Amino acid sequence: MRYCINCCIHLLPNDLHRQCFRCRGPNHNNQKCPVCKGDNKIPLYADSKQMKLLAVLEVRTDHTESWNGIFCLRKGKLCSLMFGLLIMTLVMASYILTGAKHGLLLIPSPFHYGAFTSNPSLMDNESLSDMKDHYQPSKINISYVKDYPSIKLIIDTITSKIEFVTRQRPDLEELRKQEPHMFSVIPNKFLPNSKNPCWYEEYRGNTTTDPYATNSYALYSKRFRTIFDYLRKVFWNHLYHYKDKHYRLRCLPHFYIIGQPKCGTTDLYDRLRLHPDVRFSAIKEPHWWTRKRFGIIRLRDGFHDRYPVEDYLDLFDLAAHQIQGVLQSEAAKERGKMNSIIIGEASASTMWDNNAWIFFYDNSTEGEPPFLIQDFIHAFQPNAKLIVMLRDPVERLYSDYLYFASANKSAEDFHEKVAESLQLFENCVLDYSLRACVYNNTLNNAMPVRLQVGLYVVYLLDWLTVFDKDQILVLRLEDHASNVKYTMHMVFQFLDLGPLSEKQEALITKSPASNTRRPEDRSLGPMLPTTKAILRDFYRPFNTKLAQVLFDDAFLWKRT
């Protein structure tokens, strides 16, 4: 038999007896209690044998014991009270946050940005077939309509600061000082019997050497390892032997699809690579010129080891093997046949992303980068061809937001991010030039949406400082969506590609569109009409300048 040492009552074997304060009445007397009387020491029963608790525990009987139960009761009530207050706080916080977002609060919301006060009464591509989703009707949110005048003042300030100034082009010696290793690897002349820029490079390794052991693309990305495993197997079969030396054919791209993201570059890439005379890099978007050569894998992860130019050239080995096969064929040797295979590269960041310059090039002028990507490409390939695919910048930005935003996506959230980004851009142009702000790494990382990517004319003008206009083909996604066959013929003609059979042409032009919008993003519907009006005002002066440069009013995007 066991006893409760506080209540002096018998306990059953399975009795937990937790409510002690209910078992001790106010008339309890230790002297009269059959268990407690004696010398105020409580006997303890264990295994049916009585033992004195004197050596284990001494219970003092004083008046404070009668308050133990009351204290327990008070502590329980206090915990209940605190828990209730916590629940009430969470409910109120939820109400405030939800009300602020949807304009339901009766007080001004603190969650709008800067001057955009709440009224008391109140996103590297999209499917061509999904473009109709942008033009569905949207419910008007009164609170965001009232934001328009305030945001329009910001846009007017930005517009007043727009000035398109021609940049100073760096000379070749300055470029050599910045990238001496690159200039030591890439020659200034290429094979005369190849349409694609290629050259032979001596290979000093032996049969036990892994030619791709140090390639950063293979080391840092698991999805590329299968490609490099195959290249290792066939590498030795494609070496050229001459006078007891081994040579490998190295190639650069003949053309680049340089931009822009979410403008249909993936669809263009997928169709072009179906052409029998076109090859691409082993990876669709190496991002070497803009990021990897600076050691940027992901901007949020900071800098890693810089990818050398050899790692970039490795990506074209598969295509180089095929070009070498043409050059070494009997027909080529006998008749001097020209290689007609060309290589392309489709990193959609090439046109606009110069965010890394500030960490490597110190001699900037008033915050503007002294060297841009196109300066280096032109230094090695003055005859390179460039393809640009653009779309209405307003719709591009929303598509970009839907694709890259990770959570809480909505038309309202997009509106707020646009407002904040416009404020940040305004703050920059008040102190710096337009070019300095467009290429400002800090600003671009701070803006919740990538407004700057839609300033097409700023980037295009900078590319035109080093390349001739006839080397750049500018297309519109809207035209490509309505007539794929026409735009692909323009590309084939621009790249001087040979004629196709009807079957080959049908395969290229009638294949399904690539990189469609995700179903969960479609369900969010179009942006708010007010947001669209704001972005139309912001991009209008840039589109006007673009149409003037290209002599084509279609780039005003008035009908979309």
XYZ file of C-alpha atoms in Angstrom:
560
model
C 0.000 0.000 0.000
C 1.242 3.558 -0.840
C 0.367 6.910 0.786
C 0.432 10.469 -0.522
C 2.984 12.230 1.650
C 1.037 15.497 1.403
C -2.568 14.326 1.850
C -2.226 11.281 4.079
C -4.655 9.235 2.036
C -4.334 5.778 0.680
C -3.376 5.550 -3.022
C -4.330 2.822 -5.400
C -1.472 1.283 -7.413
C -2.466 3.149 -10.593
C -3.554 6.416 -8.959
C -1.538 9.392 -10.224
C -3.130 11.697 -7.629
C -2.251 15.027 -9.228
C -4.826 17.356 -7.625
C -3.305 17.469 -4.146
C -5.032 20.666 -3.036
C -8.460 18.999 -3.312
C -7.517 16.166 -0.926
C -6.517 18.251 2.048
C -9.420 19.871 3.746
C -9.142 22.798 6.183
C -9.862 20.461 9.154
C -6.986 18.119 8.439
C -5.046 17.360 11.661
C -1.709 15.642 11.509
C -2.017 14.396 15.125
C -5.373 12.688 14.487
C -4.491 11.372 11.045
C -3.775 7.633 11.329
C -0.858 8.000 8.979
C 0.636 11.349 10.007
C 0.416 11.135 13.832
C 3.522 10.421 15.726
C 6.644 12.495 15.450
C 5.490 14.329 12.360
C 7.421 11.943 10.131
C 5.519 10.314 7.282
C 6.018 6.596 6.851
C 6.687 5.419 3.326
C 5.526 2.051 2.095
C 7.525 0.383 -0.636
C 6.926 -3.205 -1.747
C 4.454 -3.662 1.164
C 7.304 -3.090 3.679
C 7.218 -0.087 5.945
C 10.385 1.989 6.192
C 11.049 5.200 8.065
C 11.319 8.203 5.786
C 13.481 9.946 8.365
C 16.646 9.073 6.489
C 15.171 10.066 3.180
C 12.853 12.997 3.647
C 11.699 15.172 6.512
C 8.429 16.963 6.025
C 7.997 20.002 8.190
C 4.420 20.661 9.204
C 3.845 24.389 9.326
C 1.093 26.730 8.237
C 2.640 27.460 4.823
C 1.634 24.016 3.640
C -1.991 25.027 3.537
C -1.175 27.653 0.922
C 0.506 25.271 -1.532
C -2.739 24.340 -3.244
C -3.825 27.957 -3.540
C -0.445 28.894 -5.062
C -0.779 26.121 -7.635
C -4.235 27.396 -8.469
C -3.007 30.954 -8.929
C -0.133 29.858 -11.143
C -2.525 27.890 -13.365
C -4.816 30.887 -13.781
C -1.834 33.096 -14.619
C -0.671 30.695 -17.351
C -4.200 30.588 -18.802
C -4.337 34.378 -18.824
C -0.982 34.700 -20.579
C -1.968 32.134 -23.183
C -5.210 33.981 -23.871
C -3.354 37.276 -24.353
C -0.984 35.606 -26.798
C -3.861 34.250 -28.894
C -5.528 37.668 -28.897
C -2.285 39.333 -30.071
C -1.895 36.885 -32.946
C -5.489 37.398 -34.055
C -5.088 41.195 -34.038
C -1.808 40.988 -35.941
C -3.445 38.800 -38.562
C -6.281 41.291 -38.908
C -3.910 44.237 -39.309
C -1.701 42.542 -41.892
C -4.632 41.256 -43.939
C -6.481 44.518 -43.738
C -3.447 46.531 -44.769
C -2.909 44.397 -47.839
C -6.490 44.543 -49.070
C -7.308 48.108 -48.046
C -9.752 47.093 -45.291
C -8.307 49.018 -42.343
C -9.980 52.115 -40.990
C -6.583 53.707 -40.295
C -3.709 54.411 -42.707
C -1.642 51.298 -43.313
C 2.032 51.376 -42.299
C 2.832 48.735 -44.901
C 2.733 50.969 -47.973
C 6.007 52.360 -49.204
C 7.054 55.944 -48.586
C 4.601 58.377 -50.112
C 2.114 55.714 -51.183
C -0.446 55.990 -48.403
C -3.395 53.720 -47.968
C -6.835 55.244 -48.523
C -9.189 55.031 -45.494
C -12.056 53.883 -47.692
C -10.359 51.410 -49.418
C 7.539 38.898 -61.118
C 15.901 34.184 -67.598
C 10.406 32.822 -70.623
C 6.749 32.276 -71.354
C 4.684 30.179 -73.684
C 3.689 31.832 -76.922
C 0.235 30.305 -76.554
C -0.205 31.856 -73.094
C 0.098 35.473 -74.203
C -3.685 35.801 -74.334
C -3.731 35.346 -70.538
C -2.418 38.891 -70.153
C -5.492 40.462 -71.645
C -8.178 38.961 -69.435
C -10.223 41.478 -67.399
C -9.133 42.167 -63.836
C -11.049 43.447 -60.830
C -10.055 47.005 -59.897
C -8.777 47.550 -56.366
C -9.728 51.094 -55.335
C -6.812 51.502 -52.905
C -4.245 50.889 -55.672
C -6.056 53.236 -58.056
C -5.607 55.994 -55.463
C -1.847 55.252 -55.453
C -1.511 56.308 -59.075
C -1.072 60.116 -58.657
C 1.690 59.669 -56.092
C 3.561 57.146 -58.204
C 3.071 59.289 -61.315
C 5.081 62.057 -59.633
C 7.958 59.624 -59.146
C 7.796 58.537 -62.787
C 7.788 62.183 -63.908
C 10.951 62.764 -61.873
C 12.631 59.731 -63.459
C 11.574 60.846 -66.958
C 13.053 64.310 -66.386
C 16.421 62.716 -65.574
C 16.597 60.458 -68.645
C 19.536 61.311 -70.868
C 20.989 58.929 -73.458
C 24.714 59.669 -73.537
C 27.120 57.722 -75.749
C 29.674 55.835 -73.667
C 33.396 56.025 -74.093
C 34.659 52.835 -75.708
C 37.816 51.404 -74.057
C 40.810 50.631 -76.248
C 42.205 47.147 -76.779
C 45.241 47.611 -74.545
C 43.037 48.499 -71.578
C 41.086 45.296 -72.116
C 44.288 43.250 -72.284
C 45.391 44.619 -68.922
C 42.102 43.553 -67.348
C 42.023 39.992 -68.739
C 45.596 38.940 -69.669
C 44.901 35.207 -69.344
C 41.900 35.330 -71.662
C 43.961 37.095 -74.325
C 46.718 34.498 -73.957
C 44.288 31.619 -74.665
C 42.091 32.981 -77.480
C 43.981 33.807 -80.704
C 43.264 36.838 -82.858
C 42.849 34.715 -86.009
C 40.757 31.607 -86.682
C 40.788 28.762 -89.216
C 40.057 30.136 -92.694
C 38.119 27.075 -93.875
C 35.534 27.190 -91.059
C 32.524 29.468 -90.930
C 32.604 29.137 -87.143
C 35.538 30.699 -85.239
C 37.831 27.749 -84.364
C 41.564 27.087 -83.892
C 43.884 24.237 -82.958
C 45.454 24.247 -79.506
C 48.273 21.957 -78.401
C 47.222 19.449 -75.763
C 50.040 18.604 -73.344
C 48.291 15.967 -71.246
C 48.795 12.217 -71.521
C 46.418 9.287 -71.859
C 45.969 9.060 -68.083
C 45.058 12.716 -67.712
C 41.426 13.712 -67.246
C 40.987 16.740 -69.544
C 37.925 17.905 -67.574
C 39.151 17.199 -64.043
C 39.241 20.873 -63.071
C 36.287 22.131 -65.109
C 34.196 24.255 -62.763
C 30.931 23.525 -64.572
C 31.470 19.798 -63.927
C 32.611 20.321 -60.333
C 29.850 22.638 -59.135
C 26.810 21.233 -60.929
C 25.684 17.605 -60.760
C 23.371 17.939 -63.775
C 26.340 18.653 -66.061
C 28.413 15.647 -64.989
C 26.725 13.263 -67.429
C 27.762 15.521 -70.299
C 31.370 15.603 -69.142
C 31.427 11.843 -68.575
C 30.588 11.410 -72.250
C 33.189 13.984 -73.317
C 35.868 12.085 -71.381
C 35.063 8.879 -73.245
C 35.365 10.407 -76.704
C 38.070 12.997 -76.019
C 41.067 11.000 -77.225
C 39.329 9.966 -80.435
C 39.155 13.591 -81.549
C 42.716 14.716 -80.964
C 44.653 15.736 -84.051
C 48.158 14.263 -84.268
C 50.858 16.244 -86.042
C 54.672 15.898 -85.705
C 54.509 13.887 -82.487
C 52.208 16.384 -80.849
C 48.523 16.306 -79.933
C 46.152 19.132 -80.845
C 42.536 19.737 -79.917
C 40.106 21.874 -81.872
C 38.825 24.821 -79.847
C 35.820 26.915 -80.864
C 33.889 29.998 -79.794
C 30.255 30.646 -80.764
C 29.522 32.146 -84.157
C 26.387 33.810 -82.768
C 24.910 34.700 -79.387
C 21.268 34.940 -78.289
C 21.958 37.713 -75.779
C 18.517 38.512 -74.345
C 16.174 39.247 -72.890
C 14.912 36.961 -70.086
C 11.197 36.043 -70.273
C 11.081 37.173 -73.901
C 10.963 33.808 -75.667
C 14.703 33.081 -75.922
C 14.167 29.463 -74.843
C 11.651 28.897 -77.633
C 14.029 30.439 -80.176
C 16.880 28.264 -78.865
C 14.823 25.059 -79.055
C 13.793 25.740 -82.658
C 17.221 26.830 -83.855
C 18.993 23.758 -82.566
C 16.768 21.642 -84.831
C 18.526 23.128 -87.844
C 21.055 20.624 -89.256
C 23.832 23.254 -89.462
C 23.397 24.695 -85.944
C 24.977 23.465 -82.736
C 24.861 24.951 -79.270
C 27.000 24.828 -76.158
C 26.599 21.715 -74.001
C 24.736 23.929 -71.520
C 21.995 26.246 -72.806
C 22.897 29.190 -70.592
C 26.510 29.079 -69.361
C 26.349 32.733 -68.160
C 30.130 32.781 -68.459
C 30.656 36.278 -69.824
C 28.398 37.868 -67.218
C 28.798 35.750 -64.082
C 30.941 32.620 -64.074
C 34.164 34.302 -65.175
C 33.790 36.493 -62.087
C 33.112 33.523 -59.810
C 29.364 34.139 -59.464
C 27.312 30.954 -59.289
C 24.320 32.497 -57.524
C 24.348 36.160 -56.594
C 22.969 35.445 -53.129
C 25.857 33.039 -52.440
C 28.625 35.581 -53.096
C 31.777 34.854 -55.058
C 33.501 31.527 -55.699
C 36.630 30.734 -57.685
C 36.543 32.361 -61.104
C 35.824 30.057 -64.030
C 38.760 30.291 -66.471
C 38.122 30.703 -70.181
C 39.200 27.075 -70.750
C 36.150 25.893 -68.785
C 33.931 27.921 -71.098
C 35.610 26.558 -74.224
C 35.086 22.989 -72.959
C 31.335 23.536 -73.380
C 31.781 23.676 -77.159
C 33.808 20.453 -77.474
C 30.866 18.375 -78.701
C 30.268 20.825 -81.548
C 34.022 21.142 -82.174
C 34.237 17.360 -82.671
C 31.642 17.561 -85.435
C 33.329 20.527 -87.075
C 36.645 18.664 -86.954
C 35.006 15.695 -88.655
C 33.968 17.958 -91.533
C 37.401 19.583 -91.795
C 39.231 16.251 -91.860
C 36.874 14.499 -94.281
C 38.257 13.428 -97.640
C 35.902 15.768 -99.511
C 37.164 18.742 -97.501
C 40.793 17.856 -98.124
C 40.337 17.308 -101.865
C 38.034 20.188 -102.750
C 38.775 22.617 -99.933
C 35.241 22.275 -98.604
C 34.188 24.950 -96.159
C 32.730 23.912 -92.826
C 29.171 25.250 -92.642
C 28.348 24.172 -89.059
C 27.977 27.111 -86.690
C 27.784 27.203 -82.895
C 25.426 29.330 -80.819
C 25.256 30.329 -77.176
C 22.013 31.437 -75.500
C 22.684 33.032 -72.110
C 19.837 35.541 -71.690
C 21.950 37.578 -69.247
C 24.586 38.573 -71.820
C 22.832 41.729 -73.021
C 22.132 43.370 -69.686
C 23.933 41.801 -66.707
C 27.092 43.733 -65.810
C 26.533 43.594 -62.061
C 29.981 42.204 -61.269
C 32.024 45.043 -62.745
C 32.129 47.077 -59.537
C 34.000 44.290 -57.717
C 36.731 43.954 -60.353
C 37.094 47.219 -62.278
C 37.989 50.107 -59.987
C 38.581 52.948 -62.434
C 34.935 53.846 -62.924
C 33.710 57.291 -63.944
C 30.890 58.661 -61.793
C 29.618 55.174 -61.006
C 29.578 53.930 -64.608
C 31.379 50.688 -65.509
C 34.581 51.297 -67.505
C 34.263 47.921 -69.267
C 31.187 46.005 -70.410
C 30.641 42.437 -71.622
C 30.408 43.499 -75.251
C 33.859 45.115 -75.120
C 35.505 41.738 -74.503
C 33.337 39.763 -76.938
C 34.125 42.275 -79.677
C 37.843 42.174 -78.865
C 37.929 38.452 -79.691
C 35.072 38.234 -82.213
C 34.558 41.494 -84.082
C 32.413 39.605 -86.624
C 30.126 37.885 -84.120
C 26.374 37.922 -84.761
C 23.920 38.799 -82.017
C 20.215 37.976 -81.712
C 17.919 39.839 -79.323
C 14.336 38.806 -78.559
C 12.225 41.485 -76.850
C 8.638 41.820 -75.706
C 6.434 44.488 -74.195
C 8.495 45.415 -71.091
C 5.355 45.754 -68.971
C 4.295 42.175 -69.627
C 7.911 40.995 -69.406
C 8.200 42.340 -65.873
C 5.026 40.593 -64.692
C 6.141 37.319 -66.280
C 9.549 37.737 -64.639
C 7.874 38.274 -61.255
C 5.661 35.195 -61.609
C 8.609 33.035 -62.638
C 11.119 34.081 -59.986
C 8.966 34.998 -56.964
C 8.924 32.109 -54.510
C 5.885 32.751 -52.303
C 2.846 34.978 -51.698
C 2.519 35.866 -55.366
C -0.454 38.023 -56.281
C -1.349 41.016 -58.438
C -1.450 43.144 -55.291
C 1.974 42.003 -54.167
C 3.347 42.733 -57.633
C 1.891 46.241 -57.456
C 3.605 46.939 -54.141
C 6.936 45.607 -55.418
C 6.698 47.801 -58.514
C 6.018 50.846 -56.331
C 9.008 50.146 -54.116
C 11.294 49.519 -57.096
C 10.276 52.803 -58.729
C 11.114 54.686 -55.539
C 14.547 53.085 -55.400
C 15.206 53.853 -59.056
C 14.136 57.464 -58.550
C 16.547 57.841 -55.634
C 19.373 56.626 -57.852
C 18.718 58.853 -60.898
C 18.551 61.909 -58.655
C 22.255 61.447 -57.883
C 23.713 59.401 -60.762
C 23.480 59.026 -64.518
C 20.980 56.683 -66.151
C 23.746 54.271 -67.178
C 25.205 54.230 -63.659
C 21.808 53.288 -62.221
C 21.075 50.620 -64.836
C 24.402 48.903 -64.115
C 24.313 49.549 -60.343
C 24.727 46.198 -58.553
C 23.456 47.475 -55.195
C 20.327 49.014 -56.701
C 19.567 45.998 -58.888
C 19.804 43.656 -55.917
C 17.642 45.922 -53.756
C 14.736 46.302 -56.187
C 12.052 43.646 -55.525
C 11.337 43.379 -59.283
C 13.827 43.759 -62.139
C 12.630 47.021 -63.675
C 16.012 47.641 -65.287
C 15.884 44.562 -67.536
C 13.069 46.187 -69.552
C 15.131 49.304 -70.368
C 16.105 47.690 -73.654
C 17.334 50.775 -75.454
C 19.935 51.580 -72.779
C 21.623 48.210 -73.321
C 21.168 48.214 -77.093
C 22.839 51.605 -77.486
C 25.826 50.359 -75.505
C 26.105 47.271 -77.728
C 25.947 49.524 -80.787
C 29.033 51.390 -79.591
C 31.124 48.297 -80.419
C 29.070 46.289 -82.955
C 27.548 47.460 -86.229
C 23.773 47.511 -86.494
C 23.763 44.855 -89.214
C 25.397 42.449 -86.743
C 22.415 42.619 -84.370
C 19.014 41.132 -85.175
C 16.239 42.460 -82.908
C 12.978 40.479 -82.824
C 9.689 40.895 -80.985
C 8.086 38.027 -79.112
C 4.671 39.265 -80.193
C 5.637 38.798 -83.866
C 7.205 35.426 -83.126
C 4.037 34.303 -81.354
C 1.792 35.258 -84.248
C 4.032 33.997 -87.060
C 6.781 31.596 -86.035
C 7.641 30.704 -89.610
C 8.315 34.320 -90.552
C 10.609 35.061 -87.613
C 12.546 31.819 -88.054
C 13.135 32.672 -91.712
C 14.508 36.034 -90.588
C 16.900 34.242 -88.228
C 18.011 31.744 -90.897
C 18.712 34.580 -93.320
C 20.564 36.594 -90.660
C 22.821 33.618 -89.860
C 23.258 32.804 -93.556
C 22.039 29.247 -93.078
C 21.388 26.919 -95.979
C 17.912 26.017 -97.292
C 15.766 23.407 -95.578
C 13.511 20.700 -96.883
C 9.789 21.053 -96.230
C 9.984 18.317 -93.621
C 12.860 20.014 -91.781
C 11.137 23.379 -91.885
C 7.885 21.919 -90.584
C 9.741 20.277 -87.704
C 11.243 23.625 -86.703
C 8.224 25.882 -87.163
C 5.419 23.605 -86.021
C 6.948 22.198 -82.856
C 5.149 23.180 -79.599
C 6.162 26.375 -77.827
C 8.792 25.999 -75.104
C 8.865 27.028 -71.454
C 5.133 27.548 -70.916
C 3.749 29.472 -67.986
C 3.093 27.280 -64.982
C -0.574 26.475 -64.221
C -0.342 27.907 -60.697
C 0.892 31.204 -62.160
C -1.874 31.324 -64.744
C -4.459 31.094 -61.984
C -3.211 34.406 -60.540
C -4.534 36.237 -63.577
C -3.190 39.480 -65.075
C -1.689 42.407 -63.189
C -3.906 45.176 -61.830
C -4.956 47.791 -64.425
C -3.403 50.494 -62.249
C -0.081 48.667 -62.151
C -0.138 48.315 -65.927
C -0.839 52.044 -66.344
C 2.061 52.892 -64.014
C 4.490 50.673 -65.898
C 3.273 51.992 -69.268
C 4.184 55.503 -68.108
C 7.575 54.385 -66.813
C 8.677 52.493 -69.930
C 7.165 54.896 -72.503
C 10.213 57.194 -73.013
C 12.525 54.185 -73.294
C 10.263 52.483 -75.835
C 10.048 55.718 -77.830
C 13.836 55.908 -78.054
C 14.039 52.200 -78.976
C 11.565 52.677 -81.839
C 13.653 55.597 -83.099
C 16.888 53.603 -82.998
C 15.342 50.616 -84.829
C 13.144 52.730 -87.149
C 10.169 50.592 -86.190
C 7.110 51.875 -84.314
C 6.141 48.308 -83.402
C 8.607 48.667 -80.513
C 6.327 51.293 -78.954
C 4.025 48.416 -77.965
C 0.959 50.603 -78.258
C -1.429 47.767 -79.183
C -0.569 45.448 -76.273
